[in-house]
């Protein structure tokens, strides 16, 4: 089995409020700042409220989705009077925590998100980041309060659009179900446990522990499904079917119900056996996504450890 | 036992989208309009989308809370260029469905709301409206998919601030838990069943059925509790405790946990045995209400029937 070694991972950033109405990250970051939690052993911790105006307004964003602003092209474009707030803020965050792809970037960036979907703890990262995958494996083995799963995205680094891509390694922690604008203790506790376990892993890594390789399961996107709509008005004419609602990560087979029309009829799944994610996520109505479809994959990890000089 | 008779109740209005991000009412009203459901037997049905700009923006309101605009004082004030949108819209709705307190007002107005709290079906009305209470008793006896409860408010008619007070009789149908901006089939189905049973009751009433009196349970407000806050910044420093979260209508006794501070400690209930409602309702963060406290009451109803001439 392969072994891969990395330089110490001493600079860790935790971001919240990237979407201003996803409250776990907002309150997690504020609590870390209140407790001045800026170092744990070998790890320096920076906590950042990503989008303060959107947090104040309790909105996902002010002008454009901040978590789509971190591609190389968007980060390097010109700033003018017409540049949306979030694009300007994205460049600030890149200067503070990156620059993306540089030696100066933080070693690990965790960005905290919530979903209205019943996804429990879902770690999202760009494949195949061995550090992110090992932290996922560690959290999954330690956490008992909720299932822990991983979604691997396939964009190349330059096309990676989300905040965590600014770090040398990056993980989005997506936790739900939680309504926007609301903080639930059970969901907050999951987020806190995931962050604490990440810091614990970084400490062990930096102090010379070797993390054995092995196989982990993950999901990878293959498409998405929009709501049925009125052909004239474009208005949604159905809700997610009760048999699909809250059943993220459970296999969807051809013929399984997916929508209940407001007039009463059922719409069924057509196509392959696939795994639905982000089922009835609030913010995806505007993106015309009722749920995402993924396939399950198995990833074989090398063992990892700190580079010895 | 007393008997009270009323003129026929032939004009029924259903409103949704009074809060633009509470989606059950929005989709219920749109579906009724799509199906041109404007009469059922003896009952004419008017369906109204109350706050279209807020629905389009998927926000609770644009300038001020529409559902606080229906006191006599606010309805009769002058309209100027500075009058907030919702106050102007409130006066339009009062002209269309009222005027409040007049012979021209619709006989029954049902306004559909959602809450992020686990309140199942909660009918809200001003005490003591025998028609509203009888419809509550009927829905409670027929509905099997969810518990049905009632909240009786105590404002006199002139001070009644919410849209349903425009009708001769009025009921707010509050259903949850549902995140704002999301429509869940299970919650939609509860709303539809409650509206269908209301129409069924009106039909029976108009065709001469007598509804026997008896006792019903209801809740009535005694106060509210705010979140713990940082004395300097005013920021919330706790979430509803997991033992209280989702436990609306379950008695809260002195010493029961009510908040979990983000730093980990527990805050306990002090005071009388009371019933919490609207626990962790999204829209009440800005109103500084973590939950409302109510007491349980028993109301003795007269029998009711249509007035024979």
Coordinates of C-alpha atoms in Angstrom, one line a residue:
Chain A
X1 CA 0.0 0.0 0.0
X2 CA 1.2 3.5 -1.0
X3 CA 2.2 6.1 1.6
X4 CA 2.1 9.8 1.0
X5 CA 3.7 12.4 3.3
X6 CA 2.9 16.1 3.7
X7 CA 4.4 19.1 5.4
X8 CA 3.0 19.9 8.8
X9 CA -0.6 21.2 8.7
X10 CA -0.3 24.0 11.2
X11 CA -2.6 26.7 9.9
X12 CA -6.3 25.9 10.1
X13 CA -9.2 28.3 9.2
X14 CA -12.8 27.8 10.1
X15 CA -15.4 29.9 8.2
X16 CA -19.1 30.4 8.8
X17 CA -21.8 32.6 7.4
X18 CA -20.6 32.2 3.9
X19 CA -24.3 31.8 3.3
X20 CA -25.7 34.4 5.7
X21 CA -28.8 32.5 6.7
X22 CA -27.1 29.2 7.6
X23 CA -26.8 29.7 11.3
X24 CA -24.6 26.9 12.6
X25 CA -21.5 28.4 11.2
X26 CA -22.4 31.9 12.2
X27 CA -22.8 30.9 15.9
X28 CA -19.8 28.5 15.7
X29 CA -17.5 31.3 14.5
X30 CA -18.9 33.8 16.9
X31 CA -18.4 31.4 19.8
X32 CA -14.8 30.7 18.8
X33 CA -14.1 34.4 18.6
X34 CA -15.7 35.0 22.0
X35 CA -13.5 32.2 23.5
X36 CA -10.5 33.6 21.6
X37 CA -9.8 30.0 20.4
X38 CA -6.8 30.9 18.2
X39 CA -4.4 28.0 19.0
X40 CA -4.7 24.3 20.0
X41 CA -1.2 22.8 20.5
X42 CA 0.5 22.7 17.1
X43 CA -2.4 24.2 15.2
X44 CA -3.2 27.9 14.8
X45 CA -6.9 28.5 14.3
X46 CA -8.4 31.4 12.4
X47 CA -12.2 31.9 12.6
X48 CA -13.8 34.0 9.9
X49 CA -17.4 35.3 9.4
X50 CA -17.4 35.2 5.6
X51 CA -20.3 37.4 4.6
X52 CA -21.2 39.8 7.5
X53 CA -23.8 41.9 5.6
X54 CA -25.7 38.8 4.5
X55 CA -25.5 37.5 8.1
X56 CA -27.0 40.8 9.4
X57 CA -29.7 40.7 6.8
X58 CA -30.2 36.9 7.4
X59 CA -30.0 36.2 3.7
X60 CA -28.1 33.7 1.7
X61 CA -26.3 36.5 -0.1
X62 CA -26.7 40.2 -0.9
X63 CA -25.9 40.3 -4.7
X64 CA -24.5 36.9 -5.8
X65 CA -23.7 33.6 -4.1
X66 CA -20.4 34.1 -2.4
X67 CA -19.7 30.3 -2.5
X68 CA -19.5 30.4 -6.3
X69 CA -16.9 33.2 -6.4
X70 CA -13.6 31.3 -6.0
X71 CA -12.7 30.0 -9.4
X72 CA -9.3 31.3 -10.7
X73 CA -11.1 33.4 -13.4
X74 CA -13.4 35.2 -10.9
X75 CA -10.6 35.7 -8.3
X76 CA -8.3 37.3 -10.9
X77 CA -10.8 39.6 -12.7
X78 CA -10.8 43.4 -12.5
X79 CA -12.7 45.1 -9.6
X80 CA -14.9 47.9 -10.7
X81 CA -17.8 49.9 -9.3
X82 CA -20.2 47.3 -10.8
X83 CA -18.4 44.3 -9.1
X84 CA -21.0 42.6 -6.9
X85 CA -20.3 42.7 -3.1
X86 CA -19.7 39.0 -2.8
X87 CA -17.1 39.0 -5.6
X88 CA -15.2 41.8 -3.8
X89 CA -15.5 40.0 -0.5
X90 CA -14.4 36.7 -2.1
X91 CA -11.2 38.5 -3.2
X92 CA -10.7 39.8 0.3
X93 CA -11.1 36.3 1.7
X94 CA -8.7 35.0 -0.9
X95 CA -6.1 37.5 0.2
X96 CA -6.6 36.7 3.9
X97 CA -6.7 32.9 3.7
X98 CA -5.0 32.2 0.4
X99 CA -4.1 33.2 -2.2
X100 CA -5.6 30.0 -3.6
X101 CA -3.0 27.7 -5.0
X102 CA -0.1 29.5 -3.3
X103 CA 2.4 28.5 -0.6
X104 CA 0.9 31.2 1.6
X105 CA -2.6 29.6 1.7
X106 CA -3.9 28.2 5.0
X107 CA -3.1 24.4 5.3
X108 CA -6.8 23.5 5.8
X109 CA -9.9 25.5 5.4
X110 CA -13.2 24.2 6.8
X111 CA -16.4 26.1 5.7
X112 CA -19.5 25.4 7.7
X113 CA -22.9 25.1 5.9
X114 CA -26.4 24.0 6.6
X115 CA -29.1 22.4 4.5
X116 CA -32.8 22.0 5.0
X117 CA -32.2 18.4 3.6
X118 CA -31.9 15.5 6.0
X119 CA -28.2 15.0 5.2
X120 CA -26.8 14.7 8.8
X121 CA -23.0 15.4 8.5
X122 CA -21.8 15.5 4.9
X123 CA -18.3 16.5 4.2
X124 CA -17.8 18.0 0.7
X125 CA -14.4 18.3 -1.0
X126 CA -12.7 18.1 -4.4
X127 CA -11.4 14.7 -5.3
X128 CA -9.0 13.4 -4.5
X129 CA -7.6 15.3 -1.6
X130 CA -6.0 12.6 0.6
X131 CA -5.9 14.9 3.7
X132 CA -9.6 15.7 3.4
X133 CA -10.4 12.0 2.8
X134 CA -8.4 11.0 5.8
X135 CA -10.1 13.6 8.0
X136 CA -13.5 12.3 6.7
X137 CA -12.4 8.7 7.6
X138 CA -11.4 9.8 11.1
X139 CA -14.6 11.8 11.8
X140 CA -16.7 8.9 10.5
X141 CA -14.9 6.5 12.9
X142 CA -15.3 8.7 15.9
X143 CA -18.7 10.4 15.6
X144 CA -21.6 8.6 17.1
X145 CA -24.3 11.3 17.2
X146 CA -25.0 11.2 13.4
X147 CA -24.1 9.5 10.2
X148 CA -21.1 11.0 8.4
X149 CA -20.8 10.8 4.6
X150 CA -18.7 12.5 1.9
X151 CA -19.5 14.1 -1.4
X152 CA -16.6 14.3 -3.8
X153 CA -16.8 17.0 -6.5
X154 CA -14.9 16.6 -9.7
X155 CA -13.9 20.1 -10.8
X156 CA -10.2 20.7 -11.4
X157 CA -8.6 23.2 -8.9
X158 CA -8.9 26.2 -11.2
X159 CA -12.6 25.6 -11.7
X160 CA -13.3 24.9 -8.0
X161 CA -15.8 27.6 -7.1
X162 CA -16.3 27.3 -3.3
X163 CA -14.5 29.0 -0.4
X164 CA -12.8 25.8 1.0
X165 CA -10.9 25.6 -2.3
X166 CA -8.8 28.6 -1.2
X167 CA -7.0 26.5 1.4
X168 CA -4.2 24.0 0.5
X169 CA -6.8 21.4 1.6
X170 CA -10.4 22.2 2.0
X171 CA -13.6 20.7 3.4
X172 CA -17.2 22.1 3.4
X173 CA -19.1 20.7 6.4
X174 CA -22.7 20.5 5.3
X175 CA -25.1 19.7 8.2
X176 CA -28.9 19.3 8.3
X177 CA -31.8 19.3 8.4
X178 CA -32.0 22.9 9.7
X179 CA -34.3 25.6 8.5
X180 CA -32.5 28.8 7.3
X181 CA -32.5 31.5 9.9
X182 CA -32.7 29.0 12.7
X183 CA -30.1 27.4 15.0
X184 CA -30.8 24.0 16.4
X185 CA -28.7 22.6 19.2
X186 CA -28.6 19.1 17.8
X187 CA -27.2 20.4 14.5
X188 CA -24.8 22.9 16.3
X189 CA -23.4 20.0 18.3
X190 CA -22.7 17.9 15.2
X191 CA -20.8 20.8 13.7
X192 CA -18.8 21.5 16.8
X193 CA -17.9 17.8 17.1
X194 CA -16.8 17.7 13.5
X195 CA -14.6 20.8 14.0
X196 CA -13.1 19.5 17.2
X197 CA -12.3 16.1 15.6
X198 CA -10.7 17.9 12.7
X199 CA -8.4 19.8 15.1
X200 CA -7.7 16.5 17.0
X201 CA -6.7 14.9 13.7
X202 CA -4.4 17.8 12.7
X203 CA -2.7 17.6 16.1
X204 CA -2.0 13.8 15.8
X205 CA -0.8 14.3 12.2
X206 CA 1.6 17.1 13.2
X207 CA 3.0 15.1 16.1
X208 CA 4.0 12.3 13.7
X209 CA 1.1 9.8 13.7
X210 CA 0.7 7.7 10.6
X211 CA -2.8 7.2 9.4
X212 CA -3.3 3.9 7.7
X213 CA -4.8 3.7 4.3
X214 CA -7.9 1.7 3.3
X215 CA -11.2 2.0 1.5
X216 CA -13.9 4.7 2.2
X217 CA -17.3 5.2 0.6
X218 CA -18.2 8.5 -1.0
X219 CA -20.8 9.9 -3.4
X220 CA -20.1 11.8 -6.6
X221 CA -22.6 13.9 -8.6
X222 CA -24.1 12.7 -11.9
X223 CA -27.0 15.3 -12.3
X224 CA -29.9 17.0 -10.8
X225 CA -33.7 16.9 -11.1
X226 CA -36.0 20.0 -11.2
X227 CA -39.5 20.3 -9.8
X228 CA -42.5 19.8 -12.1
X229 CA -43.6 23.2 -13.3
X230 CA -46.6 24.8 -14.9
X231 CA -45.5 25.2 -18.6
X232 CA -47.1 28.7 -18.8
X233 CA -46.1 30.4 -15.6
X234 CA -43.0 28.3 -14.6
X235 CA -44.5 27.9 -11.1
X236 CA -43.7 24.7 -9.2
X237 CA -46.7 22.3 -9.3
X238 CA -45.4 19.6 -6.9
X239 CA -43.7 18.9 -3.6
X240 CA -41.0 16.2 -3.0
X241 CA -43.0 13.0 -2.4
X242 CA -43.3 11.9 1.3
X243 CA -41.4 8.7 0.4
X244 CA -38.4 10.7 -0.9
X245 CA -38.5 13.6 1.6
X246 CA -35.9 13.2 4.3
X247 CA -34.4 10.1 2.6
X248 CA -31.2 11.6 1.3
X249 CA -28.5 8.9 0.6
X250 CA -31.1 6.1 0.2
X251 CA -31.0 4.5 -3.2
X252 CA -33.7 5.7 -5.7
X253 CA -34.8 2.9 -8.1
X254 CA -36.9 3.3 -11.3
X255 CA -40.6 3.5 -10.3
X256 CA -39.9 5.0 -6.8
X257 CA -42.1 8.0 -6.2
X258 CA -40.3 11.3 -6.3
X259 CA -42.9 14.1 -6.5
X260 CA -46.5 14.6 -5.3
X261 CA -48.3 17.0 -7.5
X262 CA -50.4 19.6 -5.6
X263 CA -53.3 18.1 -7.6
X264 CA -52.6 14.7 -6.0
X265 CA -50.9 12.6 -8.6
X266 CA -47.5 10.9 -8.1
X267 CA -44.4 11.3 -10.4
X268 CA -42.0 8.4 -10.4
X269 CA -38.2 8.1 -10.8
X270 CA -37.0 7.1 -14.3
X271 CA -33.5 5.9 -15.1
X272 CA -30.8 4.3 -13.1
X273 CA -30.4 3.3 -9.5
X274 CA -28.9 6.5 -8.0
X275 CA -28.5 8.2 -4.6
X276 CA -30.5 11.5 -4.0
X277 CA -28.8 14.3 -2.0
X278 CA -29.9 17.8 -1.1
X279 CA -33.6 16.6 -1.2
X280 CA -35.8 19.8 -0.9
X281 CA -32.9 22.1 -0.1
X282 CA -34.3 25.6 0.3
X283 CA -31.6 27.5 -1.7
X284 CA -31.8 25.2 -4.7
X285 CA -35.4 26.2 -5.6
X286 CA -33.9 29.2 -7.4
X287 CA -31.3 27.0 -9.0
X288 CA -34.1 24.7 -10.3
X289 CA -32.8 21.7 -8.4
X290 CA -35.3 19.6 -6.4
X291 CA -32.6 17.1 -5.5
X292 CA -29.2 16.1 -6.8
X293 CA -28.4 12.6 -8.0
X294 CA -25.2 10.9 -7.2
X295 CA -23.5 7.5 -7.5
X296 CA -21.7 5.8 -4.7
X297 CA -18.0 5.2 -5.2
X298 CA -15.3 3.5 -3.2
X299 CA -12.0 5.4 -2.8
X300 CA -8.8 3.6 -1.9
X301 CA -6.6 5.8 0.3
X302 CA -2.9 5.7 0.8
X303 CA -1.6 5.9 4.3
X304 CA -0.5 9.5 5.2
X305 CA 1.9 11.1 7.6
X306 CA 4.0 14.2 8.2
X307 CA 7.1 14.7 6.0
X308 CA 10.3 14.1 8.0
X309 CA 13.3 16.2 7.1
Chain B
X1 CA -77.0 23.7 27.3
X2 CA -77.1 27.0 25.4
X3 CA -77.8 27.1 21.6
X4 CA -76.6 30.0 19.4
X5 CA -77.8 30.4 15.8
X6 CA -76.1 32.3 13.0
X7 CA -77.0 33.4 9.5
X8 CA -75.8 31.1 6.7
X9 CA -72.0 31.2 6.2
X10 CA -71.9 31.3 2.5
X11 CA -68.8 33.4 1.7
X12 CA -65.5 31.8 2.5
X13 CA -62.0 33.2 1.8
X14 CA -58.7 31.3 1.9
X15 CA -55.5 33.4 2.0
X16 CA -51.9 32.3 1.6
X17 CA -48.6 34.1 1.2
X18 CA -49.5 36.6 3.9
X19 CA -45.9 35.8 4.9
X20 CA -44.2 35.5 1.6
X21 CA -41.8 32.7 2.6
X22 CA -44.4 30.4 4.2
X23 CA -44.9 28.1 1.2
X24 CA -47.9 25.9 2.1
X25 CA -50.4 28.8 1.7
X26 CA -48.7 30.0 -1.5
X27 CA -49.0 26.7 -3.2
X28 CA -52.5 26.0 -1.8
X29 CA -53.8 29.2 -3.1
X30 CA -52.1 28.8 -6.5
X31 CA -53.5 25.3 -6.8
X32 CA -57.1 26.5 -5.9
X33 CA -56.8 29.2 -8.6
X34 CA -55.4 26.7 -11.1
X35 CA -58.4 24.4 -10.5
X36 CA -60.8 27.4 -10.5
X37 CA -62.2 26.1 -7.2
X38 CA -64.6 29.0 -6.6
X39 CA -67.7 27.3 -5.3
X40 CA -68.5 24.1 -3.3
X41 CA -72.3 23.6 -3.0
X42 CA -73.6 26.4 -0.7
X43 CA -70.2 28.0 -0.2
X44 CA -68.5 30.4 -2.5
X45 CA -64.7 30.2 -2.2
X46 CA -62.3 33.1 -2.8
X47 CA -58.6 32.4 -2.8
X48 CA -56.2 35.2 -2.4
X49 CA -52.4 35.5 -2.5
X50 CA -52.0 38.1 0.2
X51 CA -48.5 39.5 -0.4
X52 CA -47.3 38.9 -4.0
X53 CA -44.1 41.0 -3.9
X54 CA -43.0 39.2 -0.7
X55 CA -43.8 35.8 -2.3
X56 CA -41.7 36.7 -5.4
X57 CA -38.8 37.7 -3.2
X58 CA -39.4 34.7 -0.9
X59 CA -39.3 37.0 2.1
X60 CA -41.7 37.3 5.1
X61 CA -42.5 40.9 4.1
X62 CA -41.1 43.8 2.1
X63 CA -41.3 46.7 4.6
X64 CA -43.4 45.6 7.6
X65 CA -45.2 42.5 8.8
X66 CA -48.5 42.4 6.8
X67 CA -50.0 40.2 9.5
X68 CA -49.8 43.1 12.1
X69 CA -51.6 45.6 9.8
X70 CA -55.3 44.9 10.6
X71 CA -56.1 46.8 13.7
X72 CA -58.9 49.4 13.3
X73 CA -56.3 52.2 13.9
X74 CA -54.0 51.0 11.1
X75 CA -56.8 50.2 8.6
X76 CA -58.3 53.7 9.0
X77 CA -55.1 55.8 9.0
X78 CA -54.2 58.1 6.1
X79 CA -52.3 56.7 3.1
X80 CA -49.3 58.8 2.0
X81 CA -46.1 58.3 -0.1
X82 CA -44.4 57.0 3.1
X83 CA -47.0 54.4 3.9
X84 CA -45.2 51.0 3.9
X85 CA -46.2 48.6 1.1
X86 CA -47.8 46.1 3.5
X87 CA -50.0 48.7 5.2
X88 CA -51.4 49.8 1.7
X89 CA -51.9 46.1 0.8
X90 CA -53.6 45.5 4.1
X91 CA -56.1 48.2 3.3
X92 CA -56.7 46.7 -0.2
X93 CA -57.3 43.3 1.4
X94 CA -59.7 44.9 3.9
X95 CA -61.6 46.5 1.0
X96 CA -61.7 43.1 -0.9
X97 CA -62.6 40.8 2.0
X98 CA -64.1 43.1 4.6
X99 CA -64.4 45.8 5.6
X100 CA -63.6 44.4 9.0
X101 CA -66.5 44.6 11.3
X102 CA -69.1 45.3 8.5
X103 CA -72.0 43.3 7.1
X104 CA -70.1 43.1 3.8
X105 CA -67.1 41.1 5.2
X106 CA -66.7 37.5 4.2
X107 CA -68.3 35.1 6.6
X108 CA -65.2 33.1 7.3
X109 CA -61.6 34.0 6.5
X110 CA -58.9 31.3 6.8
X111 CA -55.3 32.5 6.5
X112 CA -52.6 29.8 6.0
X113 CA -49.3 30.1 7.8
X114 CA -46.2 27.9 8.5
X115 CA -43.9 27.7 11.4
X116 CA -40.5 26.1 11.8
X117 CA -41.7 24.9 15.2
X118 CA -43.1 21.4 15.6
X119 CA -46.7 22.6 16.1
X120 CA -48.5 20.2 13.7
X121 CA -51.9 21.8 13.0
X122 CA -52.6 24.7 15.3
X123 CA -55.7 26.9 14.7
X124 CA -55.4 30.4 15.9
X125 CA -58.4 32.7 16.6
X126 CA -59.6 35.4 18.8
X127 CA -61.6 34.2 21.8
X128 CA -64.4 33.4 21.8
X129 CA -65.7 32.9 18.3
X130 CA -68.1 30.0 18.6
X131 CA -67.9 29.3 14.8
X132 CA -64.1 29.1 14.9
X133 CA -64.2 26.9 17.9
X134 CA -66.8 24.5 16.4
X135 CA -64.7 24.2 13.2
X136 CA -61.7 23.5 15.4
X137 CA -63.7 20.8 17.2
X138 CA -64.8 19.3 13.9
X139 CA -61.3 19.3 12.3
X140 CA -59.8 17.8 15.5
X141 CA -62.4 15.0 15.5
X142 CA -61.8 14.1 11.8
X143 CA -58.1 14.6 11.2
X144 CA -55.9 11.5 11.8
X145 CA -52.7 12.6 10.1
X146 CA -51.6 15.1 12.8
X147 CA -52.6 16.5 16.2
X148 CA -54.9 19.5 16.0
X149 CA -54.7 22.2 18.7
X150 CA -56.0 25.7 19.2
X151 CA -54.5 28.9 20.4
X152 CA -57.0 31.5 21.6
X153 CA -55.8 35.1 21.5
X154 CA -57.4 37.7 23.8
X155 CA -57.3 41.0 21.9
X156 CA -60.6 42.8 21.5
X157 CA -61.8 43.0 17.8
X158 CA -60.5 46.5 17.2
X159 CA -57.1 45.5 18.4
X160 CA -57.0 42.2 16.5
X161 CA -54.0 42.7 14.2
X162 CA -54.0 39.7 11.9
X163 CA -55.6 39.2 8.5
X164 CA -58.2 36.6 9.6
X165 CA -59.8 39.3 11.8
X166 CA -61.1 40.9 8.6
X167 CA -63.7 38.2 8.2
X168 CA -66.9 37.9 10.3
X169 CA -65.2 34.8 11.6
X170 CA -61.5 34.1 11.2
X171 CA -59.0 31.3 11.7
X172 CA -55.3 31.3 11.1
X173 CA -54.1 27.8 10.2
X174 CA -50.6 27.5 11.5
X175 CA -48.8 24.3 10.4
X176 CA -45.3 23.0 11.0
X177 CA -42.5 22.2 11.2
X178 CA -41.5 23.5 7.8
X179 CA -38.5 25.6 6.9
X180 CA -39.2 29.0 5.3
X181 CA -38.8 28.9 1.5
X182 CA -39.6 25.1 1.4
X183 CA -42.8 23.2 0.7
X184 CA -43.1 19.8 2.3
X185 CA -45.8 17.4 1.0
X186 CA -46.7 16.2 4.5
X187 CA -47.3 19.7 5.7
X188 CA -49.1 20.7 2.5
X189 CA -51.4 17.6 2.9
X190 CA -52.3 18.7 6.5
X191 CA -53.2 22.2 5.3
X192 CA -55.3 20.8 2.4
X193 CA -57.2 18.5 4.8
X194 CA -57.9 21.3 7.2
X195 CA -59.3 23.5 4.5
X196 CA -61.4 20.7 3.0
X197 CA -62.8 19.9 6.4
X198 CA -63.6 23.5 7.0
X199 CA -65.6 23.7 3.7
X200 CA -67.3 20.4 4.6
X201 CA -68.3 21.9 8.0
X202 CA -69.7 25.1 6.3
X203 CA -71.8 22.9 3.9
X204 CA -73.3 20.9 6.8
X205 CA -73.9 24.1 8.8
X206 CA -75.6 25.8 5.9
X207 CA -77.8 22.8 5.2
X208 CA -79.2 22.9 8.7
X209 CA -77.1 20.5 10.8
X210 CA -76.9 21.3 14.5
X211 CA -73.5 21.0 16.0
X212 CA -73.7 19.9 19.6
X213 CA -71.9 21.9 22.3
X214 CA -69.3 20.5 24.7
X215 CA -65.9 21.1 26.1
X216 CA -62.7 21.7 24.0
X217 CA -59.1 22.3 25.1
X218 CA -57.2 25.3 24.0
X219 CA -54.1 27.3 24.8
X220 CA -53.9 31.0 25.7
X221 CA -50.8 33.2 25.8
X222 CA -49.3 34.4 29.0
X223 CA -45.9 35.6 27.9
X224 CA -42.7 34.9 25.9
X225 CA -39.1 34.1 26.5
X226 CA -36.1 35.6 24.7
X227 CA -32.8 33.9 23.9
X228 CA -29.8 34.5 26.2
X229 CA -27.8 37.3 24.7
X230 CA -24.3 38.7 25.0
X231 CA -24.8 41.9 27.1
X232 CA -22.4 43.9 25.0
X233 CA -23.3 42.9 21.4
X234 CA -26.8 41.7 21.9
X235 CA -25.9 38.5 20.0
X236 CA -27.7 35.3 20.8
X237 CA -25.4 33.0 22.9
X238 CA -27.6 29.8 23.1
X239 CA -29.8 27.5 21.1
X240 CA -33.1 26.0 22.4
X241 CA -32.1 23.0 24.4
X242 CA -32.5 19.6 22.7
X243 CA -35.0 18.5 25.4
X244 CA -37.3 21.5 24.5
X245 CA -36.7 21.6 20.7
X246 CA -39.7 20.1 18.9
X247 CA -41.6 19.7 22.1
X248 CA -44.2 22.4 21.6
X249 CA -47.4 21.8 23.7
X250 CA -45.5 19.6 26.2
X251 CA -45.7 21.0 29.7
X252 CA -42.6 22.9 30.9
X253 CA -41.9 22.6 34.6
X254 CA -39.5 24.5 36.8
X255 CA -36.0 23.1 36.4
X256 CA -36.6 21.7 32.9
X257 CA -33.8 22.7 30.5
X258 CA -34.7 25.4 28.0
X259 CA -31.5 26.6 26.5
X260 CA -28.1 25.1 25.7
X261 CA -25.4 27.9 25.7
X262 CA -23.0 27.6 22.8
X263 CA -20.3 27.4 25.5
X264 CA -22.0 24.2 26.7
X265 CA -24.0 25.1 29.9
X266 CA -27.7 24.5 30.3
X267 CA -30.3 27.2 31.3
X268 CA -33.4 25.9 33.1
X269 CA -37.0 27.0 33.2
X270 CA -38.0 29.1 36.2
X271 CA -41.6 29.8 37.1
X272 CA -44.9 28.1 36.7
X273 CA -45.9 24.9 34.8
X274 CA -46.7 26.3 31.4
X275 CA -47.0 25.1 27.7
X276 CA -44.3 26.3 25.2
X277 CA -45.5 27.2 21.7
X278 CA -43.6 28.5 18.6
X279 CA -40.4 26.9 20.0
X280 CA -37.5 28.1 17.7
X281 CA -39.8 29.8 15.2
X282 CA -37.6 31.4 12.6
X283 CA -39.5 34.7 12.3
X284 CA -39.5 35.3 16.0
X285 CA -35.7 35.8 16.4
X286 CA -36.2 39.4 15.2
X287 CA -39.1 39.8 17.7
X288 CA -36.8 38.5 20.5
X289 CA -39.0 35.5 21.2
X290 CA -37.4 32.1 21.6
X291 CA -40.7 30.6 22.5
X292 CA -44.1 31.7 23.7
X293 CA -45.6 30.5 27.0
X294 CA -49.3 29.6 27.2
X295 CA -51.6 28.0 29.7
X296 CA -54.1 25.3 28.9
X297 CA -57.8 26.2 29.2
X298 CA -61.1 24.4 28.7
X299 CA -63.8 26.2 26.8
X300 CA -67.4 25.2 27.0
X301 CA -69.2 25.6 23.7
X302 CA -72.9 26.2 23.1
X303 CA -74.5 24.1 20.3
X304 CA -74.7 26.1 17.0
X305 CA -76.9 26.0 14.0
X306 CA -78.1 28.1 11.1
X307 CA -80.8 30.7 11.9
X308 CA -84.2 29.7 10.6
X309 CA -86.4 32.6 9.4

